[in-house]
XYZ file of C-alpha atoms in Angstrom:
294
model
C 34.416 114.249 86.996
C 34.357 117.812 89.049
C 37.310 118.061 91.554
C 36.940 120.173 94.716
C 40.127 121.464 95.539
C 40.611 124.986 94.828
C 43.135 127.241 96.279
C 45.696 124.415 97.135
C 49.781 124.776 95.906
C 50.638 123.140 92.076
C 53.109 120.930 92.357
C 53.656 118.384 90.021
C 55.274 114.769 91.187
C 57.625 112.937 92.809
C 57.345 109.284 90.783
C 60.706 108.243 91.834
C 59.299 109.054 94.852
C 56.511 107.709 95.028
C 57.523 104.162 93.090
C 60.118 103.759 95.852
C 57.585 104.362 98.041
C 56.088 100.887 99.406
C 52.399 99.987 99.714
C 51.651 98.312 103.348
C 50.812 95.268 103.335
C 47.039 94.550 104.445
C 45.626 92.081 107.648
C 43.079 91.589 108.697
C 40.736 89.047 111.275
C 36.959 89.272 110.846
C 33.977 88.040 111.963
C 30.506 87.503 111.634
C 30.197 90.840 114.234
C 32.245 92.675 111.361
C 30.137 91.484 108.700
C 28.198 92.769 109.978
C 29.335 96.161 111.572
C 29.859 96.670 106.985
C 26.506 96.278 106.133
C 25.413 98.780 109.255
C 28.060 101.305 107.847
C 26.624 101.479 104.324
C 22.794 101.137 105.147
C 21.524 97.924 105.412
C 18.900 97.486 108.247
C 17.733 101.330 107.713
C 14.232 98.993 107.416
C 14.318 96.652 110.023
C 11.298 95.101 108.354
C 13.395 93.746 105.566
C 13.380 90.361 106.154
C 15.203 90.071 102.840
C 18.445 92.771 104.428
C 18.499 90.795 107.389
C 20.982 87.518 107.342
C 23.578 91.376 106.430
C 23.166 91.901 110.132
C 20.950 89.365 111.941
C 24.231 88.001 113.912
C 20.950 85.198 115.046
C 20.420 84.607 111.473
C 22.043 82.901 108.833
C 25.245 85.349 107.406
C 25.467 87.254 103.958
C 28.081 89.339 103.151
C 28.041 92.141 100.959
C 29.997 91.610 98.458
C 31.316 95.576 98.331
C 32.837 94.341 101.780
C 35.354 92.981 99.100
C 36.189 97.124 98.844
C 37.456 97.423 102.770
C 39.072 94.313 103.012
C 43.291 93.555 105.266
C 43.062 97.816 104.188
C 46.435 99.383 103.823
C 44.662 102.613 105.410
C 45.284 105.878 104.681
C 49.032 105.053 103.080
C 49.352 108.127 101.114
C 48.873 110.927 103.799
C 52.836 108.856 104.881
C 55.215 112.357 103.735
C 57.614 109.961 102.573
C 55.094 109.192 98.900
C 55.893 113.033 98.481
C 52.130 113.181 97.435
C 50.065 116.034 99.801
C 47.256 114.217 101.934
C 44.798 117.202 101.172
C 45.380 116.875 97.400
C 43.315 113.304 96.551
C 40.279 112.426 95.769
C 39.364 109.187 94.752
C 38.515 108.687 90.812
C 37.178 105.232 90.275
C 37.551 101.718 91.750
C 36.446 98.378 90.169
C 35.798 95.002 92.047
C 35.893 91.437 90.813
C 35.199 88.900 93.415
C 37.254 85.686 92.454
C 35.523 83.005 94.367
C 33.016 83.922 98.055
C 33.795 85.978 100.713
C 35.682 83.728 103.826
C 32.824 84.922 106.534
C 36.422 84.689 109.677
C 39.081 84.345 109.874
C 42.443 86.089 108.188
C 42.455 88.057 105.444
C 46.126 89.798 103.508
C 46.071 92.427 101.446
C 48.953 92.915 98.740
C 48.808 96.309 96.499
C 50.329 98.087 94.172
C 50.983 100.979 91.642
C 50.602 99.954 88.452
C 49.912 103.613 86.514
C 50.705 107.099 86.257
C 48.451 108.897 84.497
C 50.120 112.906 84.111
C 46.631 115.065 82.470
C 49.214 118.338 82.280
C 50.635 121.809 83.991
C 47.772 122.152 86.325
C 45.704 120.406 85.489
C 47.154 117.138 87.824
C 47.560 113.488 88.047
C 45.770 110.342 88.225
C 47.436 106.777 89.123
C 45.881 103.382 89.252
C 47.194 100.749 92.369
C 45.818 97.824 92.090
C 44.970 95.220 95.461
C 44.685 91.489 95.916
C 42.760 90.256 98.672
C 44.132 86.869 100.251
C 43.048 84.529 102.160
C 44.097 82.483 105.654
C 45.621 79.857 102.817
C 46.611 82.282 100.936
C 44.479 81.312 97.728
C 43.125 84.665 96.216
C 39.842 85.360 96.865
C 39.730 89.254 95.078
C 40.627 92.364 92.637
C 39.902 95.292 93.288
C 41.188 98.713 90.539
C 41.411 102.066 91.913
C 41.971 105.197 90.860
C 42.802 108.046 92.709
C 43.251 112.266 91.047
C 46.418 114.334 93.534
C 44.846 117.562 92.367
C 48.140 119.764 91.291
C 50.232 117.551 91.023
C 50.835 116.965 86.744
C 53.466 118.305 84.058
C 55.834 115.629 85.942
C 56.513 114.050 81.953
C 54.074 110.999 82.545
C 51.640 109.612 79.837
C 48.446 110.724 78.773
C 47.116 107.470 77.839
C 43.186 107.942 75.968
C 40.900 106.893 78.990
C 37.728 105.175 77.936
C 34.908 106.522 78.307
C 31.335 104.529 78.753
C 28.631 105.041 77.651
C 25.520 105.157 79.167
C 22.127 103.432 78.056
C 20.523 106.075 76.246
C 17.312 107.041 77.672
C 15.386 106.133 80.922
C 17.325 104.513 83.705
C 14.430 100.681 83.620
C 15.290 100.903 87.405
C 15.062 104.183 90.084
C 15.889 102.834 94.361
C 16.718 105.940 96.999
C 18.891 104.741 99.531
C 18.837 108.083 102.691
C 22.178 108.493 104.100
C 23.231 109.307 108.096
C 24.496 112.441 109.269
C 26.275 110.230 111.771
C 27.129 107.542 108.527
C 31.019 108.625 107.417
C 32.011 108.268 111.244
C 30.246 105.154 111.039
C 31.966 104.509 108.293
C 35.698 104.909 108.887
C 35.687 102.509 111.457
C 36.092 101.117 108.336
C 40.292 101.485 108.106
C 39.170 105.323 105.679
C 40.998 108.158 108.316
C 41.167 110.815 105.637
C 40.300 113.386 107.960
C 38.400 115.722 105.183
C 35.554 112.688 106.120
C 35.578 113.324 110.341
C 37.105 116.458 111.119
C 35.362 119.239 109.454
C 38.839 121.367 109.562
C 40.006 119.115 107.616
C 37.458 119.611 105.693
C 37.793 123.581 105.466
C 41.881 123.472 105.104
C 40.908 121.064 101.340
C 38.110 123.331 100.879
C 35.131 121.764 101.204
C 32.178 123.071 102.771
C 31.704 119.852 105.338
C 32.510 116.750 105.411
C 32.224 114.206 102.948
C 31.525 110.477 102.407
C 34.073 108.445 101.909
C 33.456 107.000 98.329
C 33.340 103.571 98.978
C 30.579 104.426 101.333
C 28.897 105.661 98.191
C 29.677 102.523 96.608
C 28.456 99.710 99.341
C 25.341 102.136 98.757
C 24.958 101.311 95.693
C 25.787 97.394 96.348
C 22.785 97.898 97.988
C 20.693 99.143 95.471
C 22.024 96.738 92.744
C 21.592 94.094 95.324
C 17.405 94.891 95.848
C 16.732 95.786 92.410
C 19.092 92.960 89.824
C 19.213 90.354 92.619
C 16.771 90.005 95.546
C 19.683 90.229 98.186
C 20.836 87.327 96.780
C 24.440 88.690 97.160
C 26.341 85.079 95.957
C 24.694 86.634 92.054
C 27.101 89.792 92.936
C 30.527 89.532 91.397
C 31.546 93.026 90.501
C 31.505 96.247 89.091
C 32.958 99.731 88.153
C 31.998 102.690 89.013
C 33.611 106.472 88.686
C 33.021 109.157 91.371
C 31.521 112.535 89.702
C 30.841 114.896 91.817
C 30.917 114.682 96.504
C 27.875 113.355 98.581
C 27.164 114.662 101.797
C 26.554 113.004 104.745
C 22.119 113.217 105.455
C 22.016 113.803 101.401
C 19.857 111.631 99.425
C 21.297 108.350 96.701
C 19.305 107.974 94.057
C 20.376 104.930 92.346
C 18.727 105.256 87.709
C 19.739 100.990 87.351
C 19.228 99.357 83.838
C 18.861 95.009 83.446
C 21.922 94.983 81.086
C 23.653 95.971 84.479
C 24.325 99.463 83.704
C 24.224 102.621 86.527
C 24.467 105.794 87.908
C 23.967 107.580 90.756
C 22.378 110.919 91.536
C 22.170 113.107 95.634
C 18.172 114.194 94.903
C 18.714 117.414 97.447
C 20.900 118.954 95.398
C 20.421 117.569 91.146
C 24.210 116.351 90.627
C 25.486 112.898 88.924
C 27.689 111.628 92.089
C 28.694 108.637 89.978
C 28.732 107.712 86.743
C 29.536 104.757 83.808
C 28.131 102.538 86.299
C 28.485 98.421 85.085
C 27.906 95.730 87.044
C 28.408 92.233 86.786
C 24.821 90.036 87.816
C 24.539 86.681 87.248
C 20.960 86.205 86.074
C 19.524 82.851 86.918
C 16.422 80.975 86.293
């Protein structure tokens, strides 16, 4: 993946300090409006004449919930910004994401989350580190309905003496994609999306973006993931949310709000995404789980 945090001071990760930090539990009350807002924040409803999209955003319809909403429910917030973690928040970049639905997402009531660090990968001095976290989501009866796994790149944090295991490399099909779905993002999309709970300032504040050696605020990785979920729902599931039960992907470059995301999809469930204007791959190694109903 490409790392865009240049000019930041390198400092090995303080493992004991990070592991001693207790990630806050998340708690959120959800309702039909919040479900619809999430869908709008990742581009659902941009074609208001497409009747298949309207159940995700029209409160008068029998509501559908985008599977990728699991990625933002009961969000613990940008906890790595807490000085107690010992992590420079400007060094943080979302690297990989996976989610698996264990049961349908509840459309109302209380949702809670519990997160833990499950792994630290040392890429060596000056080469950064990866932190793996797992989040479990529970409904109001404490029944788990989703498992999330996130890999976060910590620029300049390598050299703490940790393991550097070989990482799996997922190859994309060696042929042209079966489908290409283009989705436009809006200039204010990151501002909307932040209201789902991710307030990392590199997505919102131009000055914070510049301090992180970025040209301007960038789109949240999970917003890009939500847009990709929309493309997969449209292309492989005809907007039937019950058929997509999970996916995994790697973030390989940044997206600026206002750019067009071109999602290349294979019928086997593989996918990747490019920014049409700059011709760069922003998501690769994508795999989704689709129920191919008769």
